[in-house]
CSV table of C-alpha atoms and ligand atoms in Angstrom, one decimal:
chain,number,residue,atom,x,y,z
A,217,MET,CA,0.0,0.0,0.0
A,218,VAL,CA,1.2,3.5,-0.7
A,219,ALA,CA,1.4,5.1,2.7
A,220,TYR,CA,-0.7,8.1,3.4
A,221,THR,CA,1.1,11.4,4.1
A,222,PRO,CA,-1.4,14.3,4.1
A,223,ASP,CA,-0.4,17.8,3.0
A,224,LYS,CA,-2.3,19.3,5.9
A,225,ILE,CA,-4.0,18.2,9.1
A,226,TYR,CA,-7.1,20.0,10.4
A,227,VAL,CA,-7.9,19.4,14.1
A,228,GLU,CA,-11.1,20.3,15.8
A,229,ARG,CA,-10.3,21.8,19.2
A,230,GLY,CA,-12.7,19.4,20.8
A,231,VAL,CA,-10.5,16.5,20.1
A,232,ALA,CA,-7.1,18.2,20.7
A,233,ASP,CA,-6.5,16.0,23.8
A,234,SER,CA,-7.6,12.7,22.2
A,235,TRP,CA,-5.1,9.9,22.2
A,236,ILE,CA,-5.8,9.4,18.5
A,237,THR,CA,-5.0,13.1,17.7
A,238,ARG,CA,-1.8,12.8,19.7
A,239,ASN,CA,-0.7,9.7,17.8
A,240,VAL,CA,-1.3,11.3,14.5
A,241,LEU,CA,0.5,14.5,15.4
A,242,ARG,CA,3.4,12.6,16.8
A,243,ARG,CA,3.8,10.5,13.6
A,244,LEU,CA,3.6,13.5,11.3
A,245,PRO,CA,5.5,16.3,13.1
A,246,ALA,CA,6.4,18.1,9.9
A,247,THR,CA,2.8,18.4,8.5
A,248,PRO,CA,1.1,21.8,8.9
A,249,VAL,CA,-1.8,21.8,11.3
A,250,GLU,CA,-4.8,24.1,11.3
A,251,TRP,CA,-7.1,24.2,14.4
A,252,LEU,CA,-10.8,24.4,13.8
A,253,GLU,CA,-13.8,25.0,16.1
A,254,ASP,CA,-16.0,22.8,13.9
A,255,SER,CA,-15.0,20.9,10.8
A,256,ARG,CA,-18.3,21.7,9.1
A,257,THR,CA,-16.9,25.2,8.3
A,258,LEU,CA,-14.2,23.4,6.2
A,259,LEU,CA,-17.0,21.5,4.4
A,260,SER,CA,-18.7,24.8,3.4
A,261,ALA,CA,-15.3,26.2,2.3
A,262,SER,CA,-14.6,23.0,0.2
A,263,ARG,CA,-18.0,23.3,-1.4
A,264,ARG,CA,-17.1,26.8,-2.6
A,265,ALA,CA,-13.6,25.9,-3.7
A,266,GLY,CA,-14.6,22.5,-5.2
A,267,PRO,CA,-11.2,20.7,-4.9
A,268,SER,CA,-10.8,17.5,-7.0
A,269,LEU,CA,-11.4,14.4,-4.9
A,270,ALA,CA,-7.7,13.5,-5.1
A,271,ALA,CA,-6.7,17.0,-3.8
A,272,ALA,CA,-9.3,16.9,-1.1
A,273,LYS,CA,-8.1,13.5,0.2
A,274,ARG,CA,-4.7,15.1,0.8
A,275,SER,CA,-6.2,16.9,3.9
A,276,LEU,CA,-6.7,14.8,7.0
A,277,VAL,CA,-9.4,16.0,9.4
A,278,LEU,CA,-9.5,14.9,13.0
A,279,ALA,CA,-13.0,15.6,14.3
A,280,ARG,CA,-15.6,14.7,16.9
A,281,HIS,CA,-18.3,12.3,15.6
A,282,LYS,CA,-21.5,14.3,16.1
A,283,GLY,CA,-24.0,11.5,15.6
A,284,ARG,CA,-24.1,7.8,16.5
A,285,PHE,CA,-21.1,5.6,15.6
A,286,PHE,CA,-23.0,2.3,15.7
A,287,LYS,CA,-25.5,1.5,12.9
A,288,ASP,CA,-27.2,-1.4,11.1
A,289,CYS,CA,-25.3,-2.3,7.9
A,290,PRO,CA,-27.2,-0.5,5.1
A,291,ALA,CA,-26.5,-3.4,2.7
A,292,GLY,CA,-29.8,-5.2,3.5
A,293,ARG,CA,-31.7,-2.0,2.6
A,294,SER,CA,-32.2,-1.4,-1.1
A,295,ARG,CA,-34.8,-0.2,-3.5
A,296,GLY,CA,-37.0,-2.7,-5.3
A,297,GLU,CA,-36.6,-6.3,-4.1
A,298,ARG,CA,-34.5,-6.1,-0.9
A,299,ASN,CA,-31.2,-7.8,-0.5
A,300,VAL,CA,-30.7,-10.6,2.0
A,301,CYS,CA,-29.4,-9.1,5.3
A,302,CYS,CA,-26.7,-10.9,7.3
A,303,ASN,CA,-27.4,-8.9,10.4
A,304,TYR,CA,-24.1,-7.0,10.3
A,305,PHE,CA,-23.4,-3.8,12.2
A,306,VAL,CA,-21.0,-1.0,11.3
A,307,VAL,CA,-19.2,1.6,13.3
A,308,ASN,CA,-18.0,4.6,11.2
A,309,TYR,CA,-14.8,5.5,12.9
A,310,ALA,CA,-13.6,7.4,9.8
A,311,SER,CA,-14.8,8.4,6.4
A,312,ASN,CA,-13.1,8.3,3.0
A,313,CYS,CA,-9.9,6.5,2.0
A,314,HIS,CA,-6.6,7.5,0.5
A,315,MET,CA,-6.4,4.5,-1.8
A,316,GLU,CA,-8.0,4.7,-5.2
A,317,CYS,CA,-10.0,1.7,-6.3
A,318,SER,CA,-11.6,2.7,-9.6
A,319,TYR,CA,-15.0,1.2,-8.5
A,320,CYS,CA,-15.1,2.6,-5.0
A,321,TYR,CA,-18.6,3.8,-4.2
A,322,LEU,CA,-17.3,6.4,-1.7
A,323,GLN,CA,-16.3,8.5,-4.7
A,324,THR,CA,-19.9,9.5,-5.2
A,325,HIS,CA,-21.3,8.6,-1.8
A,326,LEU,CA,-19.7,11.0,0.6
A,327,ASN,CA,-20.6,14.7,0.8
A,328,PHE,CA,-17.3,15.6,2.6
A,329,PRO,CA,-14.4,15.0,0.2
A,330,HIS,CA,-11.6,15.1,2.9
A,331,LEU,CA,-10.3,12.2,4.8
A,332,VAL,CA,-11.8,12.3,8.3
A,333,VAL,CA,-11.0,10.3,11.4
A,334,TYR,CA,-13.4,10.6,14.4
A,335,ALA,CA,-11.0,10.9,17.3
A,336,ASN,CA,-13.5,10.7,20.1
A,337,TYR,CA,-13.2,7.0,20.4
A,338,PRO,CA,-14.2,6.8,24.1
A,339,ASP,CA,-17.7,7.8,22.9
A,340,LEU,CA,-17.6,5.0,20.4
A,341,LEU,CA,-16.6,2.4,23.1
A,342,GLN,CA,-19.3,3.8,25.4
A,343,GLU,CA,-22.0,3.3,22.7
A,344,LEU,CA,-20.8,-0.3,22.0
A,345,GLU,CA,-20.7,-1.1,25.7
A,346,ALA,CA,-24.3,0.1,26.2
A,347,ARG,CA,-25.5,-2.0,23.2
A,348,PHE,CA,-23.6,-5.2,24.1
A,349,GLU,CA,-24.6,-5.1,27.7
A,350,SER,CA,-28.2,-4.4,27.1
A,351,HIS,CA,-28.4,-7.4,24.7
A,352,PRO,CA,-26.2,-10.0,26.4
A,353,SER,CA,-27.6,-13.0,24.5
A,354,THR,CA,-27.4,-11.4,21.0
A,355,PRO,CA,-24.2,-12.2,19.0
A,356,PHE,CA,-23.1,-9.0,17.3
A,357,ARG,CA,-20.8,-8.9,14.2
A,358,VAL,CA,-19.4,-5.3,13.9
A,359,GLY,CA,-17.2,-4.0,11.1
A,360,THR,CA,-15.4,-0.7,10.7
A,361,GLY,CA,-15.0,-0.8,7.0
A,362,GLU,CA,-18.1,0.7,5.6
A,363,LEU,CA,-17.1,4.3,5.0
A,364,ALA,CA,-13.3,3.8,5.2
A,365,ASP,CA,-10.7,1.1,5.0
A,366,SER,CA,-10.4,-0.4,8.5
A,367,LEU,CA,-6.6,-0.4,8.8
A,368,ALA,CA,-5.2,1.9,6.1
A,369,LEU,CA,-4.5,4.7,8.5
A,370,ASP,CA,-3.7,2.6,11.5
A,371,SER,CA,0.0,3.3,11.5
A,372,LEU,CA,-0.9,7.0,12.1
A,373,THR,CA,-3.9,6.6,14.4
A,374,ARG,CA,-3.5,3.3,16.2
A,375,TYR,CA,-7.3,3.2,16.3
A,376,SER,CA,-7.2,-0.6,16.2
A,377,VAL,CA,-5.6,-1.0,19.6
A,378,PRO,CA,-8.5,0.2,21.9
A,379,LEU,CA,-11.0,-1.5,19.6
A,380,VAL,CA,-9.3,-5.0,19.8
A,381,GLU,CA,-8.8,-4.7,23.5
A,382,PHE,CA,-12.4,-3.6,24.0
A,383,PHE,CA,-13.9,-6.5,22.0
A,384,SER,CA,-11.8,-9.0,23.8
A,385,ARG,CA,-13.9,-8.4,26.9
A,386,TYR,CA,-17.2,-9.2,25.2
A,387,GLY,CA,-18.3,-12.8,24.7
A,388,ASN,CA,-21.3,-11.7,22.5
A,389,ALA,CA,-19.4,-9.6,19.9
A,390,ILE,CA,-17.0,-10.0,17.1
A,391,LEU,CA,-15.1,-7.1,15.5
A,392,GLU,CA,-14.2,-7.3,11.9
A,393,PHE,CA,-11.5,-5.1,10.3
A,394,LYS,CA,-11.9,-5.1,6.5
A,395,THR,CA,-8.9,-3.8,4.6
A,396,LYS,CA,-7.0,-3.7,1.3
A,397,SER,CA,-3.9,-2.7,3.2
A,398,ASP,CA,-1.2,-4.7,4.9
A,399,CYS,CA,-1.1,-2.5,8.0
A,400,VAL,CA,-1.3,-5.2,10.7
A,401,GLU,CA,1.7,-4.1,12.8
A,402,ASN,CA,-0.4,-2.7,15.7
A,403,LEU,CA,-2.4,-5.9,15.9
A,404,MET,CA,0.7,-7.9,16.9
A,405,GLY,CA,1.0,-8.8,20.5
A,406,LEU,CA,-2.5,-7.6,21.5
A,407,ASP,CA,-4.7,-9.7,23.8
A,408,HIS,CA,-7.5,-10.1,21.3
A,409,GLY,CA,-9.2,-13.0,23.0
A,410,GLY,CA,-10.3,-14.5,19.6
A,411,ARG,CA,-12.9,-11.7,19.2
A,412,THR,CA,-11.3,-9.9,16.2
A,413,VAL,CA,-11.4,-11.2,12.6
A,414,VAL,CA,-9.1,-9.4,10.2
A,415,SER,CA,-10.4,-9.7,6.7
A,416,TRP,CA,-9.2,-8.7,3.2
A,417,SER,CA,-11.2,-7.6,0.2
A,418,ILE,CA,-9.4,-9.5,-2.5
A,419,ASN,CA,-9.3,-9.9,-6.2
A,420,PRO,CA,-7.0,-11.6,-8.7
A,421,ARG,CA,-3.6,-9.9,-9.2
A,422,ALA,CA,-4.7,-8.6,-12.6
A,423,VAL,CA,-7.6,-6.7,-11.1
A,424,GLN,CA,-5.6,-5.3,-8.2
A,425,GLU,CA,-3.0,-4.0,-10.7
A,426,SER,CA,-5.4,-2.4,-13.1
A,427,ASP,CA,-8.1,-1.1,-10.7
A,428,GLU,CA,-7.1,-1.0,-7.1
A,429,HIS,CA,-4.5,1.8,-7.2
A,430,ARG,CA,-2.4,2.5,-4.1
A,431,THR,CA,-3.6,-0.6,-2.3
A,432,ALA,CA,-1.4,-3.4,-1.0
A,433,SER,CA,-0.5,-6.0,-3.5
A,434,ILE,CA,-2.2,-9.4,-3.2
A,435,GLU,CA,1.1,-10.9,-2.1
A,436,ARG,CA,1.4,-8.3,0.7
A,437,ARG,CA,-2.3,-8.8,1.8
A,438,LEU,CA,-1.8,-12.6,2.0
A,439,ARG,CA,1.5,-12.1,3.9
A,440,ALA,CA,-0.3,-9.8,6.4
A,441,ALA,CA,-3.0,-12.5,6.7
A,442,GLU,CA,-0.3,-15.1,7.5
A,443,ARG,CA,1.1,-12.8,10.2
A,444,CYS,CA,-2.4,-12.4,11.8
A,445,VAL,CA,-3.0,-16.1,11.8
A,446,ALA,CA,0.4,-16.7,13.4
A,447,GLU,CA,-0.9,-14.3,16.2
A,448,GLY,CA,-4.0,-16.4,16.7
A,449,TYR,CA,-6.5,-14.1,14.8
A,450,ARG,CA,-9.0,-15.6,12.5
A,451,VAL,CA,-9.1,-14.1,9.1
A,452,GLY,CA,-11.8,-13.5,6.4
A,453,PHE,CA,-11.8,-12.8,2.7
A,454,HIS,CA,-14.3,-10.9,0.6
A,455,LEU,CA,-14.2,-11.7,-3.1
A,456,ASP,CA,-15.9,-8.5,-3.7
A,457,PRO,CA,-16.5,-7.0,-6.2
A,458,MET,CA,-15.9,-10.0,-8.4
A,459,ILE,CA,-15.1,-8.9,-11.9
A,460,HIS,CA,-16.2,-10.7,-15.0
A,461,TYR,CA,-13.5,-10.6,-17.7
A,462,PRO,CA,-11.9,-13.1,-20.1
A,463,GLY,CA,-10.1,-15.6,-18.0
A,464,TRP,CA,-11.8,-14.8,-14.7
A,465,GLN,CA,-12.5,-18.4,-13.8
A,466,GLY,CA,-8.8,-19.4,-13.9
A,467,ASP,CA,-7.7,-16.3,-12.0
A,468,TYR,CA,-10.3,-16.6,-9.2
A,469,GLU,CA,-9.8,-20.3,-8.8
A,470,ASP,CA,-6.1,-19.8,-8.4
A,471,LEU,CA,-6.8,-17.1,-5.8
A,472,VAL,CA,-9.0,-19.3,-3.8
A,473,ASP,CA,-6.5,-22.1,-4.1
A,474,GLU,CA,-3.7,-19.8,-2.9
A,475,ILE,CA,-5.7,-18.7,0.1
A,476,PHE,CA,-6.2,-22.2,1.3
A,477,ARG,CA,-2.7,-23.3,0.5
A,478,ARG,CA,-1.2,-20.6,2.5
A,479,LEU,CA,-3.6,-20.5,5.4
A,480,PRO,CA,-5.1,-23.3,7.5
A,481,SER,CA,-8.8,-23.6,6.7
A,482,ARG,CA,-9.7,-23.5,10.4
A,483,SER,CA,-8.3,-20.0,10.6
A,484,VAL,CA,-10.6,-18.7,7.8
A,485,ALA,CA,-13.8,-17.4,9.5
A,486,TRP,CA,-15.8,-16.7,6.4
A,487,ILE,CA,-15.6,-15.9,2.7
A,488,SER,CA,-18.1,-13.5,1.2
A,489,LEU,CA,-18.9,-13.0,-2.5
A,490,GLY,CA,-20.2,-9.9,-4.2
A,491,SER,CA,-20.0,-8.6,-7.8
A,492,LEU,CA,-19.4,-5.2,-9.4
A,493,ARG,CA,-22.2,-2.8,-8.7
A,494,LEU,CA,-22.2,0.8,-9.9
A,495,SER,CA,-24.7,3.6,-9.8
A,496,ALA,CA,-25.1,5.5,-13.1
A,497,GLY,CA,-23.3,8.5,-11.5
A,498,LEU,CA,-20.4,6.3,-10.3
A,499,LYS,CA,-20.0,4.8,-13.8
A,500,ALA,CA,-19.6,8.3,-15.3
A,501,PHE,CA,-17.2,9.3,-12.5
A,502,MET,CA,-15.1,6.2,-13.1
A,503,ARG,CA,-14.9,7.0,-16.8
A,504,SER,CA,-13.5,10.5,-16.1
A,505,ARG,CA,-11.2,9.5,-13.2
A,506,PHE,CA,-10.0,6.2,-14.5
A,507,PRO,CA,-10.3,6.3,-18.3
A,508,ARG,CA,-8.2,3.2,-18.7
A,509,SER,CA,-10.4,1.0,-16.6
A,510,GLY,CA,-12.3,-1.6,-18.5
A,511,LEU,CA,-14.7,-2.2,-15.7
A,512,PRO,CA,-17.5,0.1,-16.9
A,513,LEU,CA,-17.4,-1.7,-20.3
A,514,GLY,CA,-18.7,-5.0,-18.8
A,515,GLU,CA,-22.1,-6.4,-19.5
A,516,LEU,CA,-23.8,-4.2,-16.8
A,517,VAL,CA,-27.6,-3.9,-16.7
A,518,PRO,CA,-29.8,-1.8,-14.5
A,519,VAL,CA,-31.5,-3.7,-11.7
A,520,PRO,CA,-34.4,-2.8,-9.4
A,521,ASP,CA,-32.1,-1.4,-6.6
A,522,GLY,CA,-31.1,1.3,-9.1
A,523,LYS,CA,-27.6,0.0,-9.7
A,524,LEU,CA,-25.9,-1.4,-12.7
A,525,ARG,CA,-24.8,-5.0,-12.3
A,526,TYR,CA,-23.8,-8.0,-14.3
A,527,PHE,CA,-26.9,-9.7,-15.8
A,528,TRP,CA,-28.0,-12.1,-13.0
A,529,PRO,CA,-27.1,-15.4,-14.8
A,530,ILE,CA,-23.5,-14.1,-15.0
A,531,ARG,CA,-23.5,-13.3,-11.3
A,532,VAL,CA,-25.0,-16.7,-10.4
A,533,ARG,CA,-22.3,-18.5,-12.5
A,534,MET,CA,-19.5,-16.5,-10.8
A,535,TYR,CA,-20.8,-17.2,-7.3
A,536,ARG,CA,-21.6,-20.9,-7.9
A,537,SER,CA,-18.1,-21.4,-9.2
A,538,ALA,CA,-16.5,-19.6,-6.3
A,539,VAL,CA,-18.6,-21.6,-3.8
A,540,GLU,CA,-17.5,-24.8,-5.5
A,541,TRP,CA,-13.8,-23.8,-5.4
A,542,VAL,CA,-14.1,-23.0,-1.6
A,543,ARG,CA,-16.0,-26.1,-0.8
A,544,ALA,CA,-13.5,-28.3,-2.6
A,545,ARG,CA,-10.7,-26.9,-0.4
A,546,SER,CA,-12.5,-26.2,2.8
A,547,PRO,CA,-16.1,-27.7,3.0
A,548,ARG,CA,-16.8,-26.1,6.5
A,549,THR,CA,-15.8,-22.5,5.8
A,550,PRO,CA,-19.0,-20.4,5.7
A,551,VAL,CA,-19.6,-18.7,2.4
A,552,TYR,CA,-22.2,-16.0,1.9
A,553,LEU,CA,-23.3,-13.4,-0.6
A,554,CYS,CA,-23.1,-9.7,0.0
A,555,MET,CA,-25.8,-7.3,-1.3
A,556,GLU,CA,-27.8,-9.9,-3.2
A,557,ARG,CA,-31.5,-10.6,-3.4
A,558,PRO,CA,-33.1,-13.8,-2.2
A,559,GLY,CA,-33.6,-15.0,-5.8
A,560,VAL,CA,-29.9,-15.0,-6.5
A,561,TRP,CA,-29.2,-16.7,-3.2
A,562,SER,CA,-31.6,-19.5,-4.1
A,563,LYS,CA,-29.9,-20.1,-7.4
A,564,VAL,CA,-26.5,-20.3,-5.8
A,565,PHE,CA,-27.3,-22.2,-2.6
A,566,ALA,CA,-30.6,-24.0,-3.5
A,567,GLN,CA,-32.4,-21.7,-1.1
A,568,ALA,CA,-32.3,-18.2,0.4
A,569,PRO,CA,-31.6,-18.1,4.1
A,570,PRO,CA,-35.0,-18.9,5.7
A,571,ASP,CA,-34.0,-16.9,8.9
A,572,GLU,CA,-31.7,-14.0,8.3
A,573,LYS,CA,-31.1,-13.4,12.0
A,574,ARG,CA,-29.9,-17.0,12.3
A,575,LEU,CA,-27.5,-16.4,9.4
A,576,GLY,CA,-25.9,-13.5,11.2
A,577,ARG,CA,-25.8,-15.4,14.5
A,578,SER,CA,-24.2,-18.4,12.9
A,579,LEU,CA,-21.5,-16.3,11.3
A,580,ALA,CA,-20.7,-14.6,14.6
A,581,VAL,CA,-20.7,-17.9,16.5
A,582,THR,CA,-18.5,-19.7,13.9
A,583,ALA,CA,-16.0,-16.8,13.9
A,584,ALA,CA,-15.5,-17.1,17.6
A,585,ARG,CA,-14.7,-20.9,17.6
B,1071,SF4,S1,-9.7,0.4,-0.3
B,1071,SF4,FE1,-11.9,0.3,-0.1
B,1071,SF4,S2,-12.5,2.3,0.7
B,1071,SF4,FE2,-10.4,2.5,-0.2
B,1071,SF4,S3,-10.7,3.2,-2.3
B,1071,SF4,FE3,-10.6,0.9,-2.3
B,1071,SF4,S4,-12.8,0.3,-2.2
B,1071,SF4,FE4,-12.7,2.4,-1.5
């Protein structure tokens, strides 16, 4: 991964004493700092100046999260026929990402173009504590990778440390870091208690090289996974978004094969599958930002959730193949689909999950074994 070095750091005065703020400022002593009363003034200024996304990402903002950190994962909500929900929860500890995947939905999703880290992590932990303690028999799976990569900034912030230590105290919760980086240094030596899964979004090398700019190479991601397994963490993989291109079968099968050759299957908590999905706005944005990418040229058709996706028989073929490859190497590893409707689930697995809550619970319970 290309390391992130911002041109400027903006700090809200309200988080000046935060441990996260101190970590960042200590790691970047030469970067200019501007103090703000409220980062929303920066947003208004950015709206007027209209910096390019690449330029805006060069500013790092350390702010207080003004709303709730903890939310239901929005993937189950969709227009038209709804997607199957796997009862996942997200905490938005940061928003935006310095890496540049051509297909990243954040490019058109966020209304604040800068990279923001919410430094008031004690409030985040307090929210989680209230939730976990008031529902002691509910197993929670919680991820930090919805609006940002979970670990890409960890060498600056060290955000992972209090999170891993916090989750190690709760028998009813699993934390998932989802990343395309190889930043696992801070996870080494932590007392994680088996409650953290470190997972990688992963694609064949050809896709990483053409469309996942500034991310860690596949080799580095797998080496980072090996380090985590050696530290007793379970790991996960998200083959998402799967890309349909000439030769995809061979490349994806080789990738699945490599995962299970390099990692013991009992250390793999889950594998999820998803395929390329673009809003019409994102497709146009990709064309202008990444004119060499062939991804928008695929056989994409509009579907009821308002997105462009591969025609469903193509998606079903890709998912079925991936399920077979995983099952042939590790029959007990849970495999599930992300952001897919029940009809597609039934074509891939013979039936859609009859009880979605049970699906989420079983993933949480298996991960903790
Ligand atoms: S790593 Fe994830 S969050 Fe970052 S640009 Fe790629 S898809 Fe977006």
